């Protein structure tokens, strides 16, 4: 990330009242199953669609849920999330999308690690979905999962560390939000649309690369695995477990779904 | 511009056969009115919409026209264009859009100056125009001028040196083209769409800033000036001459056009 933007982030206020609810939550209930659900109505201002937030160093963020879609990005260093027992290390330049009902916690980060998150009202992604105008399985699967009302956990960990174009777009998204202009919603949505188009393109590439390594046996394994588990797991987790690409996986999902 | 991208540009081949036609053109005719018209059919590959080109140092590019839309960007240093007798200095981070029938020449640049241009078939901008989906005078004026079949010269020199978001988007556009993938047209168009949205937003800002400085007398002056001259001049030239913002100017244009 560009140094001037990192500096800007350094001086950004870190928490608002609603966020303190998370920090204080363990005092209220230490039960494993008990956790706070953050509400967009408290975090995101009226008539706005997004709230932007920077991780505070040296603080553990206890298990919590949210009624919004969270997009997490690591600007510098590494940030460790725990999502339903899965450790997800989001490294510099990587993205983590979490659906409305994903419950997660975040381990403390050092002064050297910079993580930011965007809290979007679901309507924002409904609109991006409508703007896509392409018939693409990966996109369809991601949108359905993120927006799904099935109360299932869905998260997508995108290994975008080497995609400079996505970093530029995230920088732009942060700058647009920091500018604090209402008029910028169109800019913000078109930027997120481009991030999605970039992610889809990189899926398709890795799909082409890895197709050669796939044999018939693997395909059945994937289909079985997906049938049993995919609703609770992330695409990247699955693809890692199966040693195949995310795009290939999504093709399988399409086939099994009929 | 990011150092790695500048390095990539350094090793990019500089000229193709069609471009040599410009360099050789003074030999063919030294008449002031005589100049070569570059044809997109020779520069832009079939089924593609854009050709990307880097300025060669220490070479004067004689007066020439093109049947495509040229977008020029200075990555480093400064590049001097001469458009119908007007000297246009495009500084680092600034953009110059030229309509299909704009005739211009470029003075030699040093090794330290890096300028790139994109040659777009008009169809590309027709599509961007359709994607805009907003009713905006500035956008309308720019598209009409760039795509106009009136054979008039129209160029727009955007003072975008301080807009980091536009720089990021131009970097992305270069990276997308250098990746050489056919599939990337959608990425390219959405990136250009965002560049337009950014430019419109910055117009509107300067419009708001400068409205306070405008009085009734100025307005008539602008209207008269535009009525007499605007078809041959750039918006930025006009706004400079009138000491008002480009957006305000475009409002005047709308009023005079009825």
Tab-separated table of C-alpha atoms in Angstrom, chain B residues 16-40 42-43 61-68 70 99-105 117:
chain	number	residue	atom	x	y	z
B	16	UNK	CA	5.515	-0.235	-34.740
B	17	UNK	CA	5.470	0.180	-38.485
B	18	UNK	CA	2.403	2.416	-38.512
B	19	UNK	CA	4.087	4.806	-36.113
B	20	UNK	CA	7.114	5.122	-38.376
B	21	UNK	CA	4.754	6.641	-40.921
B	22	UNK	CA	4.488	9.693	-38.658
B	23	UNK	CA	8.231	9.968	-38.108
B	24	UNK	CA	8.860	9.782	-41.843
B	25	UNK	CA	6.036	12.121	-42.797
B	26	UNK	CA	8.013	15.401	-43.056
B	27	UNK	CA	10.001	13.884	-45.899
B	28	UNK	CA	6.837	13.354	-47.872
B	29	UNK	CA	5.483	16.863	-47.644
B	30	UNK	CA	6.709	19.925	-45.864
B	31	UNK	CA	3.532	21.876	-46.526
B	32	UNK	CA	2.049	23.250	-43.294
B	33	UNK	CA	-1.352	21.893	-44.268
B	34	UNK	CA	-0.104	18.491	-45.207
B	35	UNK	CA	-0.067	15.804	-42.562
B	36	UNK	CA	-0.481	12.081	-42.159
B	37	UNK	CA	-3.689	10.624	-40.776
B	38	UNK	CA	-3.064	7.490	-38.714
B	39	UNK	CA	-5.628	4.762	-39.236
B	40	UNK	CA	-6.904	2.608	-36.404
B	42	UNK	CA	-3.335	-0.364	-38.947
B	43	UNK	CA	-2.722	0.356	-35.266
B	61	UNK	CA	6.473	13.650	-33.666
B	62	UNK	CA	5.370	15.762	-36.628
B	63	UNK	CA	1.855	17.029	-37.097
B	64	UNK	CA	-0.583	14.167	-37.616
B	65	UNK	CA	-4.229	13.233	-37.288
B	66	UNK	CA	-6.001	9.959	-36.452
B	67	UNK	CA	-9.331	8.318	-37.047
B	68	UNK	CA	-9.351	7.094	-33.424
B	70	UNK	CA	-6.362	9.353	-28.333
B	99	UNK	CA	-11.192	13.636	-30.516
B	100	UNK	CA	-10.942	11.689	-33.749
B	101	UNK	CA	-10.069	14.669	-35.894
B	102	UNK	CA	-7.634	16.489	-33.669
B	103	UNK	CA	-4.379	17.276	-35.466
B	104	UNK	CA	-1.375	17.610	-33.181
B	105	UNK	CA	2.378	17.283	-32.898
B	117	UNK	CA	-0.965	7.033	-25.167
